[in-house]
mmCIF file of C-alpha atoms and ligand atoms in Angstrom:
data_model
loop_
_atom_site.group_PDB
_atom_site.id
_atom_site.type_symbol
_atom_site.label_atom_id
_atom_site.label_comp_id
_atom_site.label_asym_id
_atom_site.label_seq_id
_atom_site.Cartn_x
_atom_site.Cartn_y
_atom_site.Cartn_z
ATOM 1 C CA MET A 124 -40.081 9.835 14.187
ATOM 2 C CA ILE A 125 -39.135 7.243 11.698
ATOM 3 C CA PRO A 126 -36.060 6.473 10.892
ATOM 4 C CA SER A 127 -35.761 6.776 6.905
ATOM 5 C CA LEU A 128 -34.520 3.006 6.216
ATOM 6 C CA MET A 129 -37.951 1.459 7.154
ATOM 7 C CA PRO A 130 -37.817 -0.436 10.254
ATOM 8 C CA THR A 131 -39.065 -3.522 9.094
ATOM 9 C CA TYR A 132 -36.401 -6.301 10.582
ATOM 10 C CA ALA A 133 -34.949 -7.078 13.419
ATOM 11 C CA LYS A 134 -30.983 -6.787 12.966
ATOM 12 C CA TYR A 135 -28.076 -8.079 14.808
ATOM 13 C CA ASP A 136 -26.330 -4.944 16.046
ATOM 14 C CA VAL A 137 -23.195 -6.051 13.379
ATOM 15 C CA THR A 138 -21.887 -4.145 10.094
ATOM 16 C CA PHE A 139 -20.279 -6.697 7.492
ATOM 17 C CA GLU A 140 -17.767 -4.772 4.821
ATOM 18 C CA ARG A 141 -16.566 -8.162 3.127
ATOM 19 C CA GLY A 142 -16.537 -11.616 2.827
ATOM 20 C CA GLU A 143 -14.199 -14.367 1.680
ATOM 21 C CA GLY A 144 -15.381 -18.451 1.137
ATOM 22 C CA ALA A 145 -17.466 -19.203 4.334
ATOM 23 C CA TYR A 146 -16.202 -16.208 6.848
ATOM 24 C CA LEU A 147 -17.470 -12.733 6.682
ATOM 25 C CA PHE A 148 -15.749 -10.028 7.957
ATOM 26 C CA ASP A 149 -17.633 -7.116 10.114
ATOM 27 C CA THR A 150 -16.726 -3.151 10.386
ATOM 28 C CA ASP A 151 -14.233 -3.847 13.345
ATOM 29 C CA GLY A 152 -12.419 -6.461 11.342
ATOM 30 C CA ARG A 153 -13.049 -9.574 13.388
ATOM 31 C CA ARG A 154 -14.594 -12.641 11.313
ATOM 32 C CA TYR A 155 -17.525 -14.828 11.151
ATOM 33 C CA LEU A 156 -17.769 -18.243 10.287
ATOM 34 C CA ASP A 157 -21.366 -17.568 7.528
ATOM 35 C CA PHE A 158 -23.693 -21.106 8.285
ATOM 36 C CA ALA A 159 -26.133 -18.785 7.739
ATOM 37 C CA SER A 160 -25.547 -17.967 4.114
ATOM 38 C CA GLY A 161 -27.362 -14.914 3.880
ATOM 39 C CA ILE A 162 -30.145 -16.852 4.427
ATOM 40 C CA ALA A 163 -28.965 -19.759 2.446
ATOM 41 C CA VAL A 164 -28.638 -17.193 -0.659
ATOM 42 C CA ASN A 165 -24.531 -17.700 -1.105
ATOM 43 C CA ALA A 166 -24.674 -21.190 -2.073
ATOM 44 C CA LEU A 167 -20.682 -21.060 -2.877
ATOM 45 C CA GLY A 168 -19.549 -18.562 -0.318
ATOM 46 C CA HIS A 169 -18.935 -14.783 -0.316
ATOM 47 C CA CYS A 170 -16.761 -14.094 -3.540
ATOM 48 C CA HIS A 171 -15.927 -17.150 -5.186
ATOM 49 C CA PRO A 172 -14.043 -16.659 -7.319
ATOM 50 C CA HIS A 173 -15.905 -18.314 -10.727
ATOM 51 C CA LEU A 174 -18.567 -15.728 -9.534
ATOM 52 C CA VAL A 175 -16.646 -12.647 -9.522
ATOM 53 C CA ASP A 176 -14.665 -12.814 -12.568
ATOM 54 C CA ALA A 177 -17.729 -13.788 -14.107
ATOM 55 C CA LEU A 178 -19.785 -10.567 -14.097
ATOM 56 C CA ARG A 179 -16.666 -8.331 -13.879
ATOM 57 C CA GLU A 180 -16.613 -9.474 -17.368
ATOM 58 C CA GLN A 181 -20.428 -9.105 -17.745
ATOM 59 C CA VAL A 182 -20.607 -5.544 -15.920
ATOM 60 C CA GLY A 183 -17.860 -4.053 -18.420
ATOM 61 C CA LYS A 184 -20.280 -5.283 -21.550
ATOM 62 C CA LEU A 185 -23.735 -5.202 -20.753
ATOM 63 C CA TRP A 186 -26.399 -5.319 -17.913
ATOM 64 C CA HIS A 187 -29.800 -4.204 -19.527
ATOM 65 C CA THR A 188 -31.643 -4.553 -22.363
ATOM 66 C CA SER A 189 -35.315 -6.157 -21.460
ATOM 67 C CA ASN A 190 -37.307 -8.594 -21.795
ATOM 68 C CA LEU A 191 -37.964 -6.935 -25.387
ATOM 69 C CA TYR A 192 -35.193 -8.363 -26.985
ATOM 70 C CA HIS A 193 -32.591 -11.621 -26.449
ATOM 71 C CA ILE A 194 -30.909 -12.015 -24.021
ATOM 72 C CA PRO A 195 -28.649 -15.056 -24.808
ATOM 73 C CA ALA A 196 -27.329 -15.911 -21.476
ATOM 74 C CA GLN A 197 -30.984 -16.013 -20.259
ATOM 75 C CA GLN A 198 -31.532 -18.977 -22.599
ATOM 76 C CA LYS A 199 -28.523 -20.784 -21.901
ATOM 77 C CA LEU A 200 -29.663 -20.829 -18.049
ATOM 78 C CA ALA A 201 -33.126 -22.158 -19.298
ATOM 79 C CA ASP A 202 -31.688 -24.820 -21.833
ATOM 80 C CA ARG A 203 -29.252 -26.088 -18.653
ATOM 81 C CA LEU A 204 -31.832 -26.074 -15.915
ATOM 82 C CA VAL A 205 -34.209 -27.370 -18.336
ATOM 83 C CA ASP A 206 -31.550 -30.472 -18.786
ATOM 84 C CA LEU A 207 -30.918 -30.616 -15.294
ATOM 85 C CA SER A 208 -34.722 -30.933 -14.273
ATOM 86 C CA PHE A 209 -38.745 -32.395 -14.850
ATOM 87 C CA ALA A 210 -38.765 -29.331 -16.326
ATOM 88 C CA ASP A 211 -39.635 -28.122 -19.865
ATOM 89 C CA SER A 212 -39.591 -24.477 -19.977
ATOM 90 C CA VAL A 213 -38.655 -21.946 -17.225
ATOM 91 C CA PHE A 214 -39.377 -18.310 -17.416
ATOM 92 C CA PHE A 215 -37.605 -15.987 -14.424
ATOM 93 C CA ALA A 216 -37.842 -13.146 -12.050
ATOM 94 C CA ASN A 217 -35.943 -11.451 -9.369
ATOM 95 C CA SER A 218 -37.615 -13.018 -6.176
ATOM 96 C CA GLY A 219 -38.291 -15.891 -4.681
ATOM 97 C CA ALA A 220 -41.696 -15.055 -4.132
ATOM 98 C CA GLU A 221 -42.075 -13.822 -7.904
ATOM 99 C CA ALA A 222 -41.148 -17.354 -8.908
ATOM 100 C CA ILE A 223 -43.358 -18.328 -7.104
ATOM 101 C CA GLU A 224 -46.481 -16.134 -8.596
ATOM 102 C CA CYS A 225 -45.859 -16.907 -11.622
ATOM 103 C CA GLY A 226 -46.435 -20.539 -11.075
ATOM 104 C CA LEU A 227 -49.466 -19.527 -9.768
ATOM 105 C CA LYS A 228 -50.388 -17.594 -12.390
ATOM 106 C CA MET A 229 -49.397 -20.531 -14.903
ATOM 107 C CA ILE A 230 -52.119 -23.146 -12.847
ATOM 108 C CA ARG A 231 -55.068 -20.890 -12.904
ATOM 109 C CA LYS A 232 -54.326 -20.146 -16.686
ATOM 110 C CA PHE A 233 -53.973 -23.743 -17.160
ATOM 111 C CA HIS A 234 -57.283 -24.701 -16.066
ATOM 112 C CA ASN A 235 -58.971 -21.781 -17.403
ATOM 113 C CA ASP A 236 -57.244 -22.219 -21.127
ATOM 114 C CA ASN A 237 -58.554 -26.915 -19.990
ATOM 115 C CA GLY A 238 -62.182 -25.553 -20.000
ATOM 116 C CA ASN A 239 -61.970 -25.544 -16.277
ATOM 117 C CA PRO A 240 -61.861 -21.910 -15.019
ATOM 118 C CA GLU A 241 -63.985 -22.769 -11.415
ATOM 119 C CA ARG A 242 -60.403 -24.902 -10.774
ATOM 120 C CA TYR A 243 -58.401 -22.145 -8.731
ATOM 121 C CA ARG A 244 -58.220 -23.002 -5.542
ATOM 122 C CA VAL A 245 -54.398 -24.436 -4.616
ATOM 123 C CA ILE A 246 -54.281 -26.691 -1.637
ATOM 124 C CA THR A 247 -50.271 -24.965 1.312
ATOM 125 C CA CYS A 248 -49.711 -26.760 3.841
ATOM 126 C CA VAL A 249 -49.811 -25.517 7.797
ATOM 127 C CA ASN A 250 -45.552 -23.657 8.331
ATOM 128 C CA ALA A 251 -45.223 -22.816 4.665
ATOM 129 C CA PHE A 252 -43.526 -20.037 3.604
ATOM 130 C CA HIS A 253 -44.008 -19.028 0.004
ATOM 131 C CA GLY A 254 -42.808 -14.800 0.060
ATOM 132 C CA ARG A 255 -44.191 -11.790 1.455
ATOM 133 C CA THR A 256 -46.634 -10.054 -1.426
ATOM 134 C CA LEU A 257 -50.163 -10.390 -0.685
ATOM 135 C CA ALA A 258 -50.075 -13.644 -2.756
ATOM 136 C CA THR A 259 -47.635 -15.895 -1.417
ATOM 137 C CA ILE A 260 -48.307 -14.294 2.764
ATOM 138 C CA ALA A 261 -51.807 -16.373 1.524
ATOM 139 C CA ALA A 262 -50.696 -18.904 -0.071
ATOM 140 C CA GLY A 263 -47.925 -19.365 3.329
ATOM 141 C CA GLY A 264 -51.228 -18.449 5.210
ATOM 142 C CA GLN A 265 -49.550 -18.125 8.576
ATOM 143 C CA GLU A 266 -51.052 -15.511 11.008
ATOM 144 C CA LYS A 267 -48.193 -13.349 11.765
ATOM 145 C CA HIS A 268 -47.206 -12.416 7.996
ATOM 146 C CA LEU A 269 -51.296 -11.778 6.987
ATOM 147 C CA SER A 270 -52.443 -9.576 10.636
ATOM 148 C CA GLY A 271 -53.516 -6.471 9.020
ATOM 149 C CA PHE A 272 -53.490 -7.251 5.304
ATOM 150 C CA ALA A 273 -57.548 -8.132 4.726
ATOM 151 C CA PRO A 274 -58.966 -9.072 2.655
ATOM 152 C CA MET A 275 -56.325 -11.796 1.915
ATOM 153 C CA VAL A 276 -55.707 -13.229 -1.830
ATOM 154 C CA ASP A 277 -59.032 -16.033 -2.289
ATOM 155 C CA GLY A 278 -57.923 -19.370 -3.851
ATOM 156 C CA PHE A 279 -55.531 -21.046 -1.005
ATOM 157 C CA ASP A 280 -56.409 -24.332 1.576
ATOM 158 C CA GLN A 281 -54.214 -25.116 4.396
ATOM 159 C CA VAL A 282 -53.632 -28.653 5.315
ATOM 160 C CA ALA A 283 -50.868 -30.549 8.028
ATOM 161 C CA PHE A 284 -48.126 -30.923 6.236
ATOM 162 C CA GLY A 285 -47.068 -34.720 5.747
ATOM 163 C CA ASN A 286 -50.522 -36.011 5.587
ATOM 164 C CA LEU A 287 -51.899 -37.315 2.785
ATOM 165 C CA ASN A 288 -55.482 -37.874 4.679
ATOM 166 C CA GLU A 289 -55.800 -34.316 5.038
ATOM 167 C CA MET A 290 -54.702 -33.617 1.881
ATOM 168 C CA ARG A 291 -57.010 -36.260 -0.128
ATOM 169 C CA ALA A 292 -59.848 -34.508 1.832
ATOM 170 C CA ALA A 293 -59.421 -30.873 1.412
ATOM 171 C CA ILE A 294 -59.364 -31.806 -2.740
ATOM 172 C CA THR A 295 -62.538 -29.905 -4.137
ATOM 173 C CA ALA A 296 -64.132 -29.514 -7.802
ATOM 174 C CA GLU A 297 -62.629 -25.902 -7.495
ATOM 175 C CA THR A 298 -59.282 -26.957 -6.667
ATOM 176 C CA ALA A 299 -56.452 -26.928 -8.827
ATOM 177 C CA ALA A 300 -52.984 -27.767 -7.205
ATOM 178 C CA ILE A 301 -50.586 -28.556 -4.582
ATOM 179 C CA LEU A 302 -48.070 -26.428 -3.316
ATOM 180 C CA VAL A 303 -45.359 -28.122 -1.391
ATOM 181 C CA GLU A 304 -42.153 -26.685 -0.150
ATOM 182 C CA PRO A 305 -39.795 -30.560 0.005
ATOM 183 C CA VAL A 306 -38.208 -28.956 3.068
ATOM 184 C CA GLN A 307 -40.109 -26.401 5.006
ATOM 185 C CA GLY A 308 -37.427 -23.726 5.938
ATOM 186 C CA GLU A 309 -38.866 -20.743 7.840
ATOM 187 C CA GLY A 310 -41.460 -23.420 9.395
ATOM 188 C CA GLY A 311 -38.596 -24.481 11.096
ATOM 189 C CA ILE A 312 -37.173 -26.999 8.747
ATOM 190 C CA HIS A 313 -38.998 -29.490 7.835
ATOM 191 C CA VAL A 314 -38.557 -32.713 5.586
ATOM 192 C CA ALA A 315 -41.316 -33.899 3.570
ATOM 193 C CA ASN A 316 -40.866 -37.888 3.163
ATOM 194 C CA ALA A 317 -40.041 -39.994 -0.286
ATOM 195 C CA ASP A 318 -43.716 -41.346 0.586
ATOM 196 C CA TYR A 319 -45.228 -38.471 1.119
ATOM 197 C CA LEU A 320 -44.101 -36.745 -1.868
ATOM 198 C CA LYS A 321 -44.702 -40.027 -3.796
ATOM 199 C CA GLY A 322 -48.685 -39.716 -2.148
ATOM 200 C CA LEU A 323 -48.997 -36.383 -3.062
ATOM 201 C CA ARG A 324 -48.176 -36.576 -6.989
ATOM 202 C CA ALA A 325 -50.680 -39.399 -6.733
ATOM 203 C CA ILE A 326 -52.753 -37.387 -5.292
ATOM 204 C CA ALA A 327 -52.089 -34.442 -8.096
ATOM 205 C CA ASP A 328 -52.383 -38.024 -10.982
ATOM 206 C CA GLU A 329 -55.589 -38.904 -9.417
ATOM 207 C CA PHE A 330 -57.531 -36.021 -8.989
ATOM 208 C CA GLY A 331 -56.098 -33.517 -11.975
ATOM 209 C CA LEU A 332 -54.185 -31.275 -9.899
ATOM 210 C CA LEU A 333 -51.174 -29.914 -10.501
ATOM 211 C CA LEU A 334 -48.415 -30.366 -8.247
ATOM 212 C CA PHE A 335 -46.158 -27.179 -7.308
ATOM 213 C CA PHE A 336 -42.830 -27.881 -5.364
ATOM 214 C CA ASP A 337 -41.431 -25.021 -3.488
ATOM 215 C CA GLU A 338 -37.466 -25.098 -3.995
ATOM 216 C CA VAL A 339 -36.653 -21.482 -3.378
ATOM 217 C CA GLN A 340 -34.114 -22.773 -0.493
ATOM 218 C CA CYS A 341 -34.264 -26.274 -0.812
ATOM 219 C CA GLY A 342 -33.291 -26.154 -4.683
ATOM 220 C CA VAL A 343 -29.983 -25.410 -5.724
ATOM 221 C CA GLY A 344 -27.275 -27.872 -4.618
ATOM 222 C CA ARG A 345 -28.568 -27.731 -1.310
ATOM 223 C CA THR A 346 -29.314 -31.089 0.208
ATOM 224 C CA GLY A 347 -26.965 -32.797 -1.548
ATOM 225 C CA LYS A 348 -28.828 -32.717 -4.984
ATOM 226 C CA MET A 349 -29.437 -30.038 -7.926
ATOM 227 C CA PHE A 350 -33.019 -30.223 -6.142
ATOM 228 C CA ALA A 351 -34.300 -31.843 -2.662
ATOM 229 C CA TYR A 352 -37.566 -33.443 -4.970
ATOM 230 C CA GLU A 353 -34.670 -35.911 -6.658
ATOM 231 C CA TRP A 354 -34.192 -37.909 -3.308
ATOM 232 C CA ALA A 355 -38.061 -38.529 -3.513
ATOM 233 C CA GLY A 356 -37.972 -39.613 -7.079
ATOM 234 C CA VAL A 357 -41.361 -37.552 -7.672
ATOM 235 C CA ALA A 358 -41.368 -34.828 -10.303
ATOM 236 C CA PRO A 359 -43.458 -31.556 -9.997
ATOM 237 C CA ASP A 360 -45.693 -30.263 -12.879
ATOM 238 C CA VAL A 361 -44.321 -26.485 -12.581
ATOM 239 C CA MET A 362 -41.504 -25.078 -9.256
ATOM 240 C CA ALA A 363 -40.172 -22.268 -7.983
ATOM 241 C CA LEU A 364 -36.296 -21.909 -7.093
ATOM 242 C CA ALA A 365 -34.996 -18.441 -6.029
ATOM 243 C CA LYS A 366 -32.210 -17.516 -3.486
ATOM 244 C CA GLY A 367 -28.823 -20.770 -3.484
ATOM 245 C CA LEU A 368 -28.891 -19.651 -7.842
ATOM 246 C CA GLY A 369 -28.216 -16.893 -8.029
ATOM 247 C CA GLY A 370 -24.976 -16.776 -4.937
ATOM 248 C CA GLY A 371 -26.014 -14.373 -4.114
ATOM 249 C CA PHE A 372 -27.278 -12.311 -7.237
ATOM 250 C CA PRO A 373 -31.219 -11.306 -6.523
ATOM 251 C CA VAL A 374 -32.692 -14.163 -9.696
ATOM 252 C CA GLY A 375 -36.114 -16.373 -9.729
ATOM 253 C CA ALA A 376 -36.747 -19.100 -11.762
ATOM 254 C CA CYS A 377 -40.484 -20.558 -12.128
ATOM 255 C CA LEU A 378 -39.937 -24.255 -13.584
ATOM 256 C CA ALA A 379 -42.850 -26.464 -15.696
ATOM 257 C CA VAL A 380 -43.568 -28.601 -17.632
ATOM 258 C CA GLU A 381 -44.645 -28.185 -21.457
ATOM 259 C CA LYS A 382 -47.762 -28.141 -20.863
ATOM 260 C CA VAL A 383 -48.555 -25.985 -17.914
ATOM 261 C CA ALA A 384 -45.919 -23.559 -19.366
ATOM 262 C CA LYS A 385 -47.583 -23.075 -22.374
ATOM 263 C CA ALA A 386 -50.375 -21.378 -20.324
ATOM 264 C CA LEU A 387 -48.287 -18.592 -20.393
ATOM 265 C CA VAL A 388 -47.815 -16.788 -23.784
ATOM 266 C CA ALA A 389 -46.420 -13.570 -25.232
ATOM 267 C CA GLY A 390 -48.805 -10.906 -22.932
ATOM 268 C CA SER A 391 -49.906 -13.158 -19.982
ATOM 269 C CA HIS A 392 -46.997 -12.281 -17.848
ATOM 270 C CA GLY A 393 -43.947 -10.580 -17.675
ATOM 271 C CA THR A 394 -41.127 -8.389 -15.620
ATOM 272 C CA THR A 395 -39.183 -5.787 -16.354
ATOM 273 C CA PHE A 396 -35.936 -7.135 -14.560
ATOM 274 C CA GLY A 397 -36.561 -10.415 -14.433
ATOM 275 C CA GLY A 398 -33.573 -12.350 -16.602
ATOM 276 C CA ASN A 399 -31.152 -9.704 -16.767
ATOM 277 C CA PRO A 400 -27.751 -10.171 -18.353
ATOM 278 C CA LEU A 401 -26.418 -9.568 -14.942
ATOM 279 C CA ALA A 402 -28.103 -12.558 -13.411
ATOM 280 C CA MET A 403 -28.454 -14.662 -16.013
ATOM 281 C CA THR A 404 -24.354 -14.310 -15.965
ATOM 282 C CA VAL A 405 -24.228 -15.027 -11.935
ATOM 283 C CA ALA A 406 -26.857 -18.314 -12.158
ATOM 284 C CA ASN A 407 -25.205 -19.433 -14.620
ATOM 285 C CA ALA A 408 -21.516 -20.079 -13.112
ATOM 286 C CA VAL A 409 -23.681 -20.743 -10.252
ATOM 287 C CA LEU A 410 -24.490 -24.221 -11.984
ATOM 288 C CA ASP A 411 -21.417 -24.039 -13.647
ATOM 289 C CA VAL A 412 -19.337 -24.856 -10.574
ATOM 290 C CA MET A 413 -22.124 -26.888 -9.231
ATOM 291 C CA GLU A 414 -22.315 -29.008 -12.471
ATOM 292 C CA ALA A 415 -18.593 -29.649 -12.346
ATOM 293 C CA PRO A 416 -17.918 -33.278 -11.748
ATOM 294 C CA GLY A 417 -17.740 -34.302 -7.678
ATOM 295 C CA PHE A 418 -18.877 -31.086 -6.494
ATOM 296 C CA LEU A 419 -23.061 -32.315 -5.773
ATOM 297 C CA LYS A 420 -21.037 -35.547 -3.982
ATOM 298 C CA SER A 421 -18.938 -33.234 -1.912
ATOM 299 C CA VAL A 422 -21.855 -31.150 -0.715
ATOM 300 C CA ASP A 423 -23.479 -34.954 0.577
ATOM 301 C CA ASP A 424 -19.894 -35.903 2.028
ATOM 302 C CA HIS A 425 -19.506 -32.944 4.066
ATOM 303 C CA ALA A 426 -23.477 -33.183 5.071
ATOM 304 C CA GLY A 427 -22.555 -36.233 6.297
ATOM 305 C CA ALA A 428 -19.744 -35.000 8.060
ATOM 306 C CA LEU A 429 -21.484 -32.068 10.167
ATOM 307 C CA TRP A 430 -24.336 -34.099 11.022
ATOM 308 C CA LYS A 431 -22.241 -36.819 12.794
ATOM 309 C CA GLY A 432 -20.926 -33.792 14.849
ATOM 310 C CA LEU A 433 -23.941 -32.323 15.423
ATOM 311 C CA ARG A 434 -25.937 -35.269 16.385
ATOM 312 C CA SER A 435 -23.499 -35.762 19.037
ATOM 313 C CA ILE A 436 -22.978 -32.382 20.414
ATOM 314 C CA ALA A 437 -27.265 -32.818 20.683
ATOM 315 C CA ALA A 438 -25.951 -36.283 22.479
ATOM 316 C CA ASP A 439 -24.266 -34.588 24.562
ATOM 317 C CA HIS A 440 -26.343 -31.219 25.799
ATOM 318 C CA PRO A 441 -29.260 -32.579 25.386
ATOM 319 C CA GLY A 442 -30.293 -29.561 28.220
ATOM 320 C CA ILE A 443 -29.851 -27.282 25.039
ATOM 321 C CA ILE A 444 -30.419 -29.164 21.944
ATOM 322 C CA ARG A 445 -33.134 -31.701 21.514
ATOM 323 C CA ASP A 446 -32.905 -32.167 18.044
ATOM 324 C CA VAL A 447 -31.106 -32.601 14.875
ATOM 325 C CA ARG A 448 -33.284 -32.848 11.646
ATOM 326 C CA GLY A 449 -33.337 -31.762 7.805
ATOM 327 C CA ALA A 450 -31.593 -32.922 4.865
ATOM 328 C CA GLY A 451 -28.002 -32.005 3.146
ATOM 329 C CA LEU A 452 -26.378 -28.576 4.127
ATOM 330 C CA MET A 453 -30.389 -27.339 5.056
ATOM 331 C CA ILE A 454 -30.104 -28.553 9.178
ATOM 332 C CA GLY A 455 -32.161 -27.466 11.526
ATOM 333 C CA LEU A 456 -31.480 -28.054 15.426
ATOM 334 C CA VAL A 457 -34.381 -28.143 17.694
ATOM 335 C CA CYS A 458 -33.125 -25.791 20.948
ATOM 336 C CA ALA A 459 -34.386 -27.313 23.864
ATOM 337 C CA VAL A 460 -33.421 -22.983 25.671
ATOM 338 C CA GLU A 461 -34.816 -19.858 23.962
ATOM 339 C CA ASN A 462 -33.200 -20.322 20.429
ATOM 340 C CA THR A 463 -32.887 -16.961 20.413
ATOM 341 C CA VAL A 464 -30.511 -17.380 23.827
ATOM 342 C CA LEU A 465 -27.826 -20.239 21.628
ATOM 343 C CA ARG A 466 -28.178 -18.181 18.419
ATOM 344 C CA SER A 467 -26.846 -15.014 19.539
ATOM 345 C CA LYS A 468 -24.544 -17.107 22.054
ATOM 346 C CA LEU A 469 -23.243 -18.433 18.595
ATOM 347 C CA HIS A 470 -22.706 -14.950 17.229
ATOM 348 C CA ASP A 471 -21.293 -13.031 19.586
ATOM 349 C CA LEU A 472 -18.410 -16.836 19.401
ATOM 350 C CA GLY A 473 -18.491 -15.905 15.892
ATOM 351 C CA LEU A 474 -20.697 -17.962 14.444
ATOM 352 C CA LEU A 475 -23.874 -17.162 11.705
ATOM 353 C CA THR A 476 -27.036 -19.066 12.131
ATOM 354 C CA VAL A 477 -30.504 -18.145 10.824
ATOM 355 C CA GLY A 478 -33.984 -18.583 13.579
ATOM 356 C CA ALA A 479 -37.067 -20.351 12.234
ATOM 357 C CA ALA A 480 -40.187 -21.047 13.650
ATOM 358 C CA ASP A 481 -40.792 -24.319 16.168
ATOM 359 C CA ASN A 482 -37.479 -22.836 18.321
ATOM 360 C CA VAL A 483 -35.517 -23.955 15.688
ATOM 361 C CA ILE A 484 -32.122 -22.681 14.745
ATOM 362 C CA ARG A 485 -31.137 -23.348 11.608
ATOM 363 C CA LEU A 486 -27.416 -23.876 9.959
ATOM 364 C CA LEU A 487 -27.104 -23.354 6.341
ATOM 365 C CA PRO A 488 -23.757 -22.958 5.761
ATOM 366 C CA PRO A 489 -22.256 -22.592 1.672
ATOM 367 C CA LEU A 490 -21.991 -25.721 0.261
ATOM 368 C CA ILE A 491 -18.404 -24.998 -0.450
ATOM 369 C CA ILE A 492 -17.498 -25.830 3.166
ATOM 370 C CA ASP A 493 -14.601 -28.411 3.644
ATOM 371 C CA GLN A 494 -13.286 -30.406 7.595
ATOM 372 C CA ASN A 495 -12.031 -27.402 9.357
ATOM 373 C CA HIS A 496 -15.006 -25.416 8.587
ATOM 374 C CA ILE A 497 -16.899 -27.887 10.513
ATOM 375 C CA ASP A 498 -14.559 -28.991 12.674
ATOM 376 C CA GLU A 499 -14.823 -24.265 14.209
ATOM 377 C CA ALA A 500 -18.461 -25.299 13.522
ATOM 378 C CA LEU A 501 -19.285 -28.186 15.754
ATOM 379 C CA GLY A 502 -16.350 -26.614 18.389
ATOM 380 C CA ILE A 503 -18.067 -22.855 18.916
ATOM 381 C CA LEU A 504 -21.215 -24.536 19.051
ATOM 382 C CA SER A 505 -19.917 -27.146 22.144
ATOM 383 C CA GLN A 506 -18.845 -24.142 23.148
ATOM 384 C CA ALA A 507 -22.115 -22.377 23.390
ATOM 385 C CA CYS A 508 -23.517 -25.533 24.787
ATOM 386 C CA ARG A 509 -21.134 -25.522 27.231
ATOM 387 C CA GLU A 510 -21.645 -21.919 28.716
ATOM 388 C CA LEU A 511 -25.194 -22.460 28.434
ATOM 389 C CA GLU A 512 -25.032 -25.038 30.535
ATOM 390 C CA GLU A 513 -22.892 -22.966 32.490
ATOM 391 C CA ALA A 514 -24.868 -19.711 33.183
HETATM 392 C C1 PLP B 679 -37.157 -17.886 0.835
HETATM 393 C C2 PLP B 679 -38.156 -18.014 0.006
HETATM 394 C C3 PLP B 679 -39.832 -17.453 -0.246
HETATM 395 C C4 PLP B 679 -39.747 -15.995 -0.849
HETATM 396 O O1 PLP B 679 -37.996 -15.376 -1.314
HETATM 397 P P1 PLP B 679 -38.030 -14.220 -1.780
HETATM 398 O O2 PLP B 679 -36.646 -14.005 -1.711
HETATM 399 O O3 PLP B 679 -37.740 -13.111 0.156
HETATM 400 O O4 PLP B 679 -39.063 -13.349 -1.864
HETATM 401 C C5 PLP B 679 -40.039 -18.344 -1.014
HETATM 402 N N1 PLP B 679 -39.919 -19.800 -0.667
HETATM 403 C C6 PLP B 679 -39.774 -20.233 0.193
HETATM 404 C C7 PLP B 679 -39.457 -21.685 0.011
HETATM 405 C C8 PLP B 679 -38.272 -19.643 1.354
HETATM 406 O O5 PLP B 679 -37.819 -20.273 1.418
#
């Protein structure tokens, strides 16, 4: 008999009751160091006092009005995201996939309104992940996500990540845009280098394509800058955000430059829940913390310390960890053993991590970690490596 809860996830057999900063506590009172952050969502850890205060104050005032009326916190968050980024305008959604969907629709509408309705195809990369809706699984192009869900939404072509020649060769008269994660997450932590992103910008400009970055996982402070594209000094035309933006409250955002954003007008796109006062209040509180002087610098500094330790452990245990890659606090341990084996060992020793493709374990600690958390995580990782070597 099917469980009443639809069994769509493979779950660890643990139930968490409470979270505090970088720690989670299970129902037996056991403490775990959380380097999973709910898959890069709890960017400020659990129950950050500023977020708790902001949500508490809002929750007694107003939860939801719909987008039929003005929502001041939405305006405030949009102004801030515009100030912080390349963008001129923002649409709020509830998730990463919805933010991507908004971008895809905007891109089609942009070309349509410019007299090029035949331009609707988007080039994406192998190993991409853009969400689980029908359009976003087609964008991701991964067989494991598409299998059984035919017909696939039309309009996506795939090329190898990091290969500008393939990208160029895939462009046709029907190409509308290029969609890329500056750091691939689910795909196994692959970082697009600055030359690649610059090359994509040049190709997009040459062929009149729009450049769409999926920063749902790598954006909002994760790499040590507010947005990962800043490292390359390359701005997209459209960008999706979600995970870290709400610090644990569901929210998504699609940012765009004016010429693209203006393709969406009243009636052309919408959402009932997107941008509701609760989500907007929490996202504004997240930005309060991240925009404070020194915050991103400290993310970068702590990332440096963590990377140093991880590289040294990898060098000491080449039979367990083959490589360390990523950007800032979005880190992939390329495993020499089955990643599930190392991940379970880390879990048993009290360190939570996330799996990824390519036999990678993702370390996605909250951005508020300090040296003590780093030392504790490195200690657990060393121990796990030793125990696996002895086994
Ligand atoms: C998680 C993720 C998504 C999908 O976000 P959901 O909120 O699960 O819909 C899209 N793109 C990237 C890069 C992601 O990591």
